[in-house]
CSV table of C-alpha atoms and ligand atoms in Angstrom, one decimal:
chain,number,residue,atom,x,y,z
P,1,MET,CA,0.0,0.0,0.0
P,2,ILE,CA,1.1,3.6,-0.6
P,3,ASN,CA,0.9,5.8,2.5
P,4,VAL,CA,-1.0,9.0,1.8
P,5,GLY,CA,-2.3,12.1,3.5
P,6,VAL,CA,-4.8,15.0,2.8
P,7,LEU,CA,-3.8,18.6,3.3
P,8,GLY,CA,-6.9,20.7,4.1
P,9,ALA,CA,-8.9,17.6,4.9
P,10,THR,CA,-11.8,19.5,6.6
P,11,GLY,CA,-12.8,21.7,3.6
P,12,ALA,CA,-15.2,21.1,0.7
P,13,VAL,CA,-12.6,19.3,-1.5
P,14,GLY,CA,-10.8,17.8,1.5
P,15,GLN,CA,-13.9,16.0,2.6
P,16,ARG,CA,-14.3,14.6,-0.9
P,17,PHE,CA,-10.7,13.3,-0.7
P,18,VAL,CA,-11.4,11.6,2.6
P,19,GLN,CA,-14.5,10.0,1.2
P,20,LEU,CA,-12.7,8.7,-1.9
P,21,LEU,CA,-9.6,7.5,0.0
P,22,ALA,CA,-11.1,6.0,3.2
P,23,SER,CA,-11.3,2.6,1.6
P,24,HIS,CA,-9.2,3.0,-1.5
P,25,PRO,CA,-7.6,-0.3,-2.7
P,26,TRP,CA,-4.1,1.2,-3.4
P,27,PHE,CA,-3.8,4.1,-0.9
P,28,ASN,CA,-3.6,3.9,2.9
P,29,LEU,CA,-5.0,7.1,4.3
P,30,GLN,CA,-2.7,7.9,7.3
P,31,THR,CA,-2.6,11.6,7.8
P,32,LEU,CA,-5.1,14.5,7.7
P,33,THR,CA,-4.1,18.1,8.2
P,34,ALA,CA,-6.0,21.4,8.5
P,35,SER,CA,-5.6,24.8,10.2
P,36,GLU,CA,-4.7,25.4,13.8
P,37,ARG,CA,-8.4,25.6,14.5
P,38,SER,CA,-8.7,21.8,13.8
P,39,ALA,CA,-5.3,20.5,14.7
P,40,GLY,CA,-5.2,18.2,17.7
P,41,LYS,CA,-8.8,17.1,17.4
P,42,SER,CA,-10.0,13.8,16.1
P,43,TYR,CA,-11.2,14.1,12.5
P,44,ARG,CA,-14.7,13.2,13.7
P,45,ASP,CA,-14.7,16.2,16.1
P,46,ALA,CA,-12.8,18.6,13.7
P,47,VAL,CA,-14.9,18.2,10.6
P,48,ASN,CA,-18.4,19.5,9.9
P,49,TRP,CA,-19.2,16.6,7.5
P,50,ARG,CA,-21.4,18.0,4.8
P,51,LEU,CA,-21.4,15.4,2.0
P,52,ASP,CA,-24.5,13.3,1.4
P,53,GLU,CA,-22.4,10.1,1.6
P,54,PRO,CA,-22.1,8.8,5.2
P,55,PHE,CA,-19.1,9.9,7.3
P,56,PRO,CA,-16.3,7.2,6.9
P,57,GLU,CA,-16.0,6.0,10.5
P,58,SER,CA,-12.8,4.2,9.7
P,59,VAL,CA,-10.9,7.5,9.7
P,60,GLY,CA,-12.9,9.2,12.4
P,61,ASP,CA,-10.2,8.6,15.1
P,62,ILE,CA,-7.3,10.1,13.1
P,63,VAL,CA,-6.0,13.1,14.9
P,64,VAL,CA,-5.8,16.1,12.6
P,65,LYS,CA,-2.3,17.6,12.3
P,66,ASN,CA,-1.0,21.0,11.6
P,67,THR,CA,-0.4,21.7,7.9
P,68,ASP,CA,3.4,21.7,7.6
P,69,VAL,CA,6.2,19.6,6.1
P,70,ASN,CA,6.9,17.7,9.4
P,71,SER,CA,3.4,16.4,9.5
P,72,VAL,CA,3.7,14.6,6.1
P,73,LYS,CA,7.4,14.1,5.4
P,74,ASP,CA,7.2,10.3,6.1
P,75,LEU,CA,4.4,9.7,3.6
P,76,ASP,CA,4.7,8.6,0.0
P,77,LEU,CA,2.1,11.0,-1.4
P,78,VAL,CA,-0.1,13.9,-0.3
P,79,PHE,CA,-3.3,15.2,-1.8
P,80,SER,CA,-3.6,19.0,-1.4
P,81,ALA,CA,-6.9,20.8,-0.9
P,82,LEU,CA,-5.3,23.9,0.5
P,83,PRO,CA,-6.1,27.5,-0.4
P,84,ALA,CA,-3.7,28.7,-3.1
P,85,SER,CA,-2.1,31.3,-0.8
P,86,LEU,CA,-0.8,28.5,1.4
P,87,ALA,CA,-0.2,25.9,-1.3
P,88,THR,CA,2.4,27.9,-3.2
P,89,ASN,CA,5.3,27.5,-0.8
P,90,LEU,CA,4.1,24.5,1.2
P,91,GLU,CA,3.7,22.2,-1.8
P,92,THR,CA,7.1,23.1,-3.1
P,93,ASP,CA,8.7,22.4,0.4
P,94,ILE,CA,6.8,19.1,0.7
P,95,SER,CA,8.0,17.9,-2.7
P,96,ARG,CA,11.5,18.9,-1.9
P,97,ALA,CA,11.2,16.7,1.2
P,98,GLY,CA,10.8,13.8,-1.1
P,99,VAL,CA,7.0,13.4,-1.1
P,100,ALA,CA,4.8,13.3,-4.2
P,101,VAL,CA,2.1,16.0,-4.2
P,102,CYS,CA,-1.2,15.8,-6.2
P,103,SER,CA,-2.7,19.2,-5.9
P,104,ASN,CA,-6.0,20.9,-6.6
P,105,ALA,CA,-4.7,24.3,-5.8
P,106,SER,CA,-4.0,26.7,-8.7
P,107,SER,CA,-0.6,27.7,-7.4
P,108,HIS,CA,1.6,25.5,-9.6
P,109,ARG,CA,-0.7,24.6,-12.5
P,110,MET,CA,1.1,26.8,-14.9
P,111,ASP,CA,4.7,26.1,-13.7
P,112,GLU,CA,6.8,25.0,-16.6
P,113,LYS,CA,7.9,21.7,-15.0
P,114,VAL,CA,4.6,20.9,-13.4
P,115,PRO,CA,2.3,18.5,-15.2
P,116,LEU,CA,-1.4,19.7,-15.5
P,117,VAL,CA,-3.0,16.5,-16.2
P,118,ILE,CA,-6.4,14.9,-17.1
P,119,PRO,CA,-5.5,11.2,-17.4
P,120,GLU,CA,-7.8,10.6,-20.4
P,121,VAL,CA,-6.4,13.7,-22.2
P,122,ASN,CA,-2.7,14.2,-21.7
P,123,PRO,CA,-1.2,11.3,-19.7
P,124,ASP,CA,2.2,11.8,-21.5
P,125,HIS,CA,2.6,15.2,-19.7
P,126,LEU,CA,3.6,13.2,-16.6
P,127,GLY,CA,7.0,13.1,-18.4
P,128,LEU,CA,7.6,16.5,-16.8
P,129,ILE,CA,8.1,14.6,-13.5
P,130,ASP,CA,11.5,13.5,-14.7
P,131,LEU,CA,12.5,17.1,-15.2
P,132,GLN,CA,11.4,18.0,-11.7
P,133,ARG,CA,13.5,15.1,-10.4
P,134,ASP,CA,16.5,16.4,-12.2
P,135,SER,CA,16.8,18.8,-9.3
P,136,GLY,CA,17.7,15.9,-7.0
P,137,SER,CA,14.6,15.2,-5.0
P,138,ASP,CA,12.3,12.1,-5.5
P,139,GLY,CA,9.3,14.3,-4.7
P,140,PHE,CA,7.3,16.1,-7.3
P,141,ILE,CA,4.1,18.1,-7.9
P,142,VAL,CA,1.3,17.1,-10.3
P,143,THR,CA,-1.8,19.3,-10.6
P,144,ASN,CA,-5.3,18.8,-11.9
P,145,PRO,CA,-7.1,21.7,-13.6
P,146,ASN,CA,-9.6,24.2,-12.4
P,147,CYS,CA,-13.1,22.6,-12.0
P,148,SER,CA,-14.6,24.3,-15.1
P,149,THR,CA,-11.5,23.7,-17.3
P,150,ILE,CA,-11.6,20.0,-16.6
P,151,VAL,CA,-15.3,19.7,-17.6
P,152,MET,CA,-14.6,21.6,-20.8
P,153,VAL,CA,-11.4,19.8,-21.8
P,154,SER,CA,-12.9,16.4,-21.0
P,155,ALA,CA,-15.8,17.2,-23.2
P,156,LEU,CA,-13.4,18.3,-26.0
P,157,ASN,CA,-11.3,15.2,-25.8
P,158,PRO,CA,-13.4,12.9,-28.0
P,159,ILE,CA,-13.5,15.5,-30.8
P,160,LYS,CA,-10.0,17.0,-30.5
P,161,HIS,CA,-8.7,15.2,-33.6
P,162,HIS,CA,-10.7,17.7,-35.7
P,163,GLU,CA,-9.1,21.0,-36.4
P,164,ILE,CA,-10.2,23.5,-33.6
P,165,SER,CA,-9.6,27.2,-34.4
P,166,ASP,CA,-11.3,28.8,-31.4
P,167,ILE,CA,-13.3,28.1,-28.2
P,168,ARG,CA,-15.8,30.4,-26.5
P,169,VAL,CA,-17.4,29.3,-23.3
P,170,ALA,CA,-20.0,30.6,-20.8
P,171,THR,CA,-20.0,28.8,-17.4
P,172,MET,CA,-22.8,28.3,-14.8
P,173,GLN,CA,-20.8,27.3,-11.8
P,174,ALA,CA,-22.1,25.7,-8.6
P,175,ILE,CA,-21.7,27.3,-5.2
P,176,SER,CA,-19.6,24.4,-3.8
P,177,GLY,CA,-16.9,25.5,-6.2
P,178,ALA,CA,-16.1,28.4,-3.9
P,179,GLY,CA,-15.6,26.2,-0.8
P,180,PHE,CA,-17.8,26.0,2.3
P,181,GLU,CA,-17.4,29.6,3.3
P,182,GLY,CA,-17.1,30.9,-0.2
P,183,VAL,CA,-20.5,32.5,-1.1
P,184,ALA,CA,-22.9,33.9,1.4
P,185,ALA,CA,-26.5,32.6,1.0
P,186,MET,CA,-27.7,36.3,0.9
P,187,SER,CA,-25.5,36.8,-2.2
P,188,ILE,CA,-26.5,33.8,-4.3
P,189,TYR,CA,-30.1,33.0,-3.4
P,190,ASP,CA,-32.4,34.3,-6.2
P,191,ASN,CA,-29.3,35.6,-8.0
P,192,VAL,CA,-26.5,35.0,-10.6
P,193,ILE,CA,-23.1,36.5,-10.0
P,194,PRO,CA,-21.3,37.3,-13.3
P,195,PHE,CA,-17.8,37.3,-11.9
P,196,ILE,CA,-15.5,34.6,-10.3
P,197,GLY,CA,-12.0,35.9,-9.6
P,198,SER,CA,-9.3,34.7,-12.0
P,199,GLU,CA,-11.6,31.9,-13.3
P,200,GLU,CA,-11.7,33.2,-16.9
P,201,GLU,CA,-7.9,33.4,-17.1
P,202,LYS,CA,-7.5,30.0,-15.6
P,203,MET,CA,-9.9,28.4,-18.2
P,204,GLU,CA,-8.1,30.2,-21.0
P,205,ASN,CA,-4.5,29.4,-20.0
P,206,GLU,CA,-5.0,25.9,-18.5
P,207,THR,CA,-6.9,24.7,-21.6
P,208,GLN,CA,-4.0,25.6,-23.9
P,209,LYS,CA,-1.5,23.9,-21.6
P,210,ILE,CA,-3.5,20.6,-21.2
P,211,MET,CA,-4.3,20.4,-24.9
P,212,GLY,CA,-0.7,21.4,-25.8
P,213,THR,CA,2.1,19.1,-26.9
P,214,PHE,CA,4.9,17.7,-24.7
P,215,ASP,CA,8.1,17.5,-26.8
P,216,GLY,CA,10.2,15.8,-24.1
P,217,SER,CA,11.4,19.0,-22.5
P,218,GLN,CA,8.5,21.4,-22.5
P,219,ILE,CA,4.8,21.9,-23.2
P,220,ILE,CA,4.0,23.7,-26.4
P,221,SER,CA,0.6,25.4,-25.9
P,222,ALA,CA,-2.3,24.5,-28.2
P,223,PRO,CA,-2.6,27.1,-31.0
P,224,PHE,CA,-6.3,27.9,-30.7
P,225,SER,CA,-7.8,30.8,-28.8
P,226,VAL,CA,-10.0,30.4,-25.7
P,227,SER,CA,-12.5,33.0,-24.5
P,228,ALA,CA,-14.4,32.4,-21.2
P,229,SER,CA,-17.1,34.2,-19.3
P,230,CYS,CA,-17.7,32.7,-15.8
P,231,HIS,CA,-20.8,33.0,-13.6
P,232,ARG,CA,-21.9,31.7,-10.2
P,233,VAL,CA,-25.4,30.3,-10.1
P,234,PRO,CA,-27.6,28.9,-7.2
P,235,VAL,CA,-26.7,25.2,-7.8
P,236,ILE,CA,-25.1,23.2,-5.0
P,237,ASP,CA,-22.8,20.8,-7.1
P,238,GLY,CA,-22.2,20.5,-10.8
P,239,HIS,CA,-20.8,23.1,-13.2
P,240,THR,CA,-22.7,23.5,-16.5
P,241,LEU,CA,-20.9,25.0,-19.6
P,242,ALA,CA,-22.2,26.4,-22.9
P,243,VAL,CA,-19.5,26.0,-25.4
P,244,TRP,CA,-19.1,27.5,-28.9
P,245,LEU,CA,-16.5,25.9,-31.1
P,246,GLY,CA,-14.8,26.8,-34.3
P,247,VAL,CA,-14.2,23.3,-35.6
P,248,ASN,CA,-13.8,21.7,-39.0
P,249,ALA,CA,-16.5,19.0,-38.5
P,250,SER,CA,-20.2,18.5,-38.9
P,251,VAL,CA,-22.7,18.0,-36.0
P,252,GLU,CA,-23.3,14.4,-37.0
P,253,GLU,CA,-19.5,13.6,-37.1
P,254,LEU,CA,-19.1,15.1,-33.6
P,255,LYS,CA,-22.1,13.2,-32.2
P,256,ASN,CA,-20.6,9.9,-33.6
P,257,ASP,CA,-17.3,10.7,-32.0
P,258,TYR,CA,-19.0,11.1,-28.7
P,259,ARG,CA,-21.0,7.8,-29.2
P,260,ASN,CA,-17.9,5.9,-30.1
P,261,TYR,CA,-15.5,7.4,-27.5
P,262,ARG,CA,-13.6,5.1,-25.2
P,263,ALA,CA,-11.0,6.2,-22.7
P,264,PRO,CA,-7.4,5.4,-23.8
P,265,PHE,CA,-6.8,3.1,-20.8
P,266,SER,CA,-8.7,1.1,-18.2
P,267,GLY,CA,-8.2,-0.5,-14.8
P,268,LEU,CA,-7.7,2.5,-12.6
P,269,PRO,CA,-9.9,2.3,-9.5
P,270,THR,CA,-11.4,5.8,-9.7
P,271,GLN,CA,-11.9,5.7,-13.5
P,272,PRO,CA,-15.6,5.6,-14.5
P,273,ASP,CA,-16.9,3.2,-17.2
P,274,LYS,CA,-17.4,6.2,-19.4
P,275,SER,CA,-15.4,9.4,-18.9
P,276,VAL,CA,-17.6,11.3,-21.3
P,277,ILE,CA,-21.2,10.4,-22.2
P,278,LEU,CA,-23.5,12.0,-24.9
P,279,LEU,CA,-27.1,12.6,-23.7
P,280,GLU,CA,-29.5,12.7,-26.6
P,281,GLN,CA,-32.5,14.3,-24.8
P,282,GLU,CA,-33.1,17.9,-25.8
P,283,ASP,CA,-33.0,19.2,-22.2
P,284,ARG,CA,-29.9,17.5,-20.9
P,285,PRO,CA,-27.4,17.5,-19.2
P,286,GLN,CA,-28.7,19.0,-16.0
P,287,PRO,CA,-26.7,19.2,-12.8
P,288,ARG,CA,-29.3,17.8,-10.4
P,289,LEU,CA,-30.0,14.8,-12.7
P,290,ASP,CA,-26.6,14.1,-14.2
P,291,ARG,CA,-23.8,15.1,-11.8
P,292,ASN,CA,-23.5,11.7,-10.1
P,293,ARG,CA,-23.0,9.7,-13.3
P,294,GLY,CA,-20.0,7.4,-13.0
P,295,ARG,CA,-19.8,8.2,-9.3
P,296,GLY,CA,-19.3,11.9,-10.2
P,297,MET,CA,-16.5,11.2,-12.6
P,298,THR,CA,-18.4,11.2,-15.9
P,299,VAL,CA,-18.7,14.4,-17.9
P,300,SER,CA,-22.1,14.7,-19.7
P,301,VAL,CA,-22.4,16.3,-23.1
P,302,GLY,CA,-25.6,17.3,-24.8
P,303,ARG,CA,-27.3,19.6,-27.3
P,304,VAL,CA,-24.6,19.2,-29.9
P,305,ARG,CA,-25.9,21.5,-32.7
P,306,GLU,CA,-25.1,23.8,-35.5
P,307,GLY,CA,-23.0,26.7,-34.5
P,308,ILE,CA,-21.1,24.5,-33.4
P,309,ARG,CA,-22.6,24.6,-29.9
P,310,PHE,CA,-22.9,22.1,-27.1
P,311,ILE,CA,-23.5,21.9,-23.3
P,312,ALA,CA,-21.1,20.1,-21.0
P,313,MET,CA,-21.7,19.4,-17.3
P,314,GLY,CA,-19.6,17.7,-14.6
P,315,HIS,CA,-19.4,17.3,-10.8
P,316,ASN,CA,-17.1,20.1,-9.6
P,317,THR,CA,-15.8,18.6,-6.3
P,318,ILE,CA,-15.4,15.1,-7.7
P,319,ARG,CA,-14.4,15.1,-11.4
P,320,GLY,CA,-13.5,18.8,-11.0
P,321,ALA,CA,-11.3,18.4,-7.9
P,322,ALA,CA,-10.8,15.4,-5.5
P,323,GLY,CA,-11.7,12.6,-7.9
P,324,ALA,CA,-9.5,14.2,-10.6
P,325,SER,CA,-6.5,14.3,-8.2
P,326,VAL,CA,-7.0,10.7,-7.0
P,327,LEU,CA,-7.3,9.5,-10.6
P,328,ASN,CA,-4.0,11.4,-11.4
P,329,ALA,CA,-2.4,9.6,-8.4
P,330,GLU,CA,-3.6,6.2,-9.8
P,331,LEU,CA,-2.1,7.1,-13.2
P,332,ILE,CA,1.2,8.1,-11.5
P,333,VAL,CA,1.3,4.7,-9.7
P,334,SER,CA,0.4,2.8,-12.9
P,335,LYS,CA,3.1,4.6,-14.8
P,336,LYS,CA,5.6,3.6,-12.1
P,337,TYR,CA,6.5,7.2,-11.0
P,338,LEU,CA,5.8,6.0,-7.5
Y,1,LIG,P1,-12.4,25.2,1.8
Y,1,LIG,O1,-13.7,24.5,1.9
Y,1,LIG,O2,-12.4,26.7,2.3
Y,1,LIG,O3,-11.3,24.4,2.7
Y,1,LIG,C1,-10.0,24.9,3.0
Y,1,LIG,C2,-9.2,23.9,3.8
Y,1,LIG,O4,-7.9,24.4,4.1
Y,1,LIG,C3,-9.8,23.5,5.2
Y,1,LIG,O5,-9.4,22.2,5.5
Y,1,LIG,C4,-9.1,24.5,6.2
Y,1,LIG,O6,-9.0,23.9,7.5
Y,1,LIG,C5,-7.7,24.5,5.5
Y,1,LIG,N1,-7.1,25.8,5.9
Y,1,LIG,C6,-7.6,27.0,5.8
Y,1,LIG,N2,-6.6,27.9,6.2
Y,1,LIG,C7,-5.6,27.2,6.7
Y,1,LIG,C8,-4.3,27.6,7.3
Y,1,LIG,N3,-4.0,28.9,7.5
Y,1,LIG,N4,-3.5,26.6,7.6
Y,1,LIG,C9,-3.8,25.3,7.3
Y,1,LIG,N5,-4.9,24.9,6.8
Y,1,LIG,C10,-5.8,25.8,6.4
Y,1,LIG,O7,-11.8,25.2,0.4
Y,1,LIG,P2,-12.1,24.2,-0.9
Y,1,LIG,O8,-13.2,24.6,-1.7
Y,1,LIG,O9,-12.0,22.8,-0.3
Y,1,LIG,O10,-10.8,24.4,-1.8
Y,1,LIG,C11,-9.5,23.9,-1.5
Y,1,LIG,C12,-8.6,24.2,-2.7
Y,1,LIG,O11,-9.1,23.4,-3.8
Y,1,LIG,C13,-8.5,25.6,-3.2
Y,1,LIG,O12,-7.2,25.9,-3.6
Y,1,LIG,C14,-9.5,25.7,-4.3
Y,1,LIG,O13,-9.2,26.7,-5.2
Y,1,LIG,C15,-9.3,24.3,-4.9
Y,1,LIG,N6,-10.4,23.8,-5.7
Y,1,LIG,C16,-11.7,23.8,-5.2
Y,1,LIG,C17,-12.7,23.2,-6.0
Y,1,LIG,C18,-14.2,23.2,-5.5
Y,1,LIG,O14,-15.0,22.8,-6.3
Y,1,LIG,N7,-14.5,23.6,-4.3
Y,1,LIG,C19,-12.4,22.7,-7.3
Y,1,LIG,C20,-11.1,22.7,-7.7
Y,1,LIG,C21,-10.1,23.2,-6.9
Y,1,LIG,P3,-10.0,24.4,8.7
Y,1,LIG,O15,-11.3,23.7,8.5
Y,1,LIG,O16,-9.2,24.0,9.9
Y,1,LIG,O17,-10.1,25.9,8.6
């Protein structure tokens, strides 16, 4: 078994990590960290469990530690669900201490030597790990994308062999994407907020990196333009995206690509049967009805039509965060980086 920990284990993403890792077949969940407010308490007492899955009693007695290098230096791998302000230095220090870091935070996503990975899309970008190891430490950082970017890029994956010239996207993002304390009820109830800080830049830059080419020493960004407009809506979980695509293909060709799509690998425990599914009903996908497909790991696509336009939807704290990171870690193990 590979000994792992979760940084920021009491937050929205941290709780998802704990839920996914509590009985994972490859990973032994040993260490949970959070802020000084939680450190020293049992996880059961520290956490305000807010997922609709039952609390995993098997980890309830783990005593929450402070979030620092000493707390995790004896582990093989940590999953980071820390605020970016903390993650920037801490994830670097932990990787230099010889520990692998799979991070949800945005801090290192655009670093030249840090892979930004969706296993079904760009598994070869893990080759950047070797460049990080050139600096002498066994540790490394691998990141997963922003929660809206991963839904869009996953939805583009089955059709990316067509020539894409530009992507425009409008998002309708769930409240849980801002963390438990992120959006006040008085701000979002009966409302839409047409601004999410740095989100549009993340979607534009991260998409070009993930869909770029790894030449053995660097990532060459994808050549198409991406233009995003991001909005917070009163949905609990599940980000919905309206995408407009400049693409050299017909609607029927694209629908067939979705119907015939299979992931390029199989056998990872967190991998769903289908990473991307085409829903043919005229009013789908919808977050409440479709976010839990594939245990939250399947991205649903619908309304592929002339324009070219389509809708994509995925669970933001599972496929968009913790599940993405756990799947990355499984890929890392299967490719023998750990
Ligand atoms: P959150 O609900 O606010 O949780 C933050 C976690 O960090 C808690 O465990 C908290 O511990 C801990 N923490 C806060 N301040 C700390 C400090 N000074 N020292 C040590 N630990 C501290 O946030 P979240 O939504 O889970 O997001 C976590 C990260 O994932 C962020 O970087 C976010 O951008 C990213 N992300 C989130 C989503 C999403 O859908 N929510 C998706 C993709 C990526 P206490 O409980 O003790 O305060």
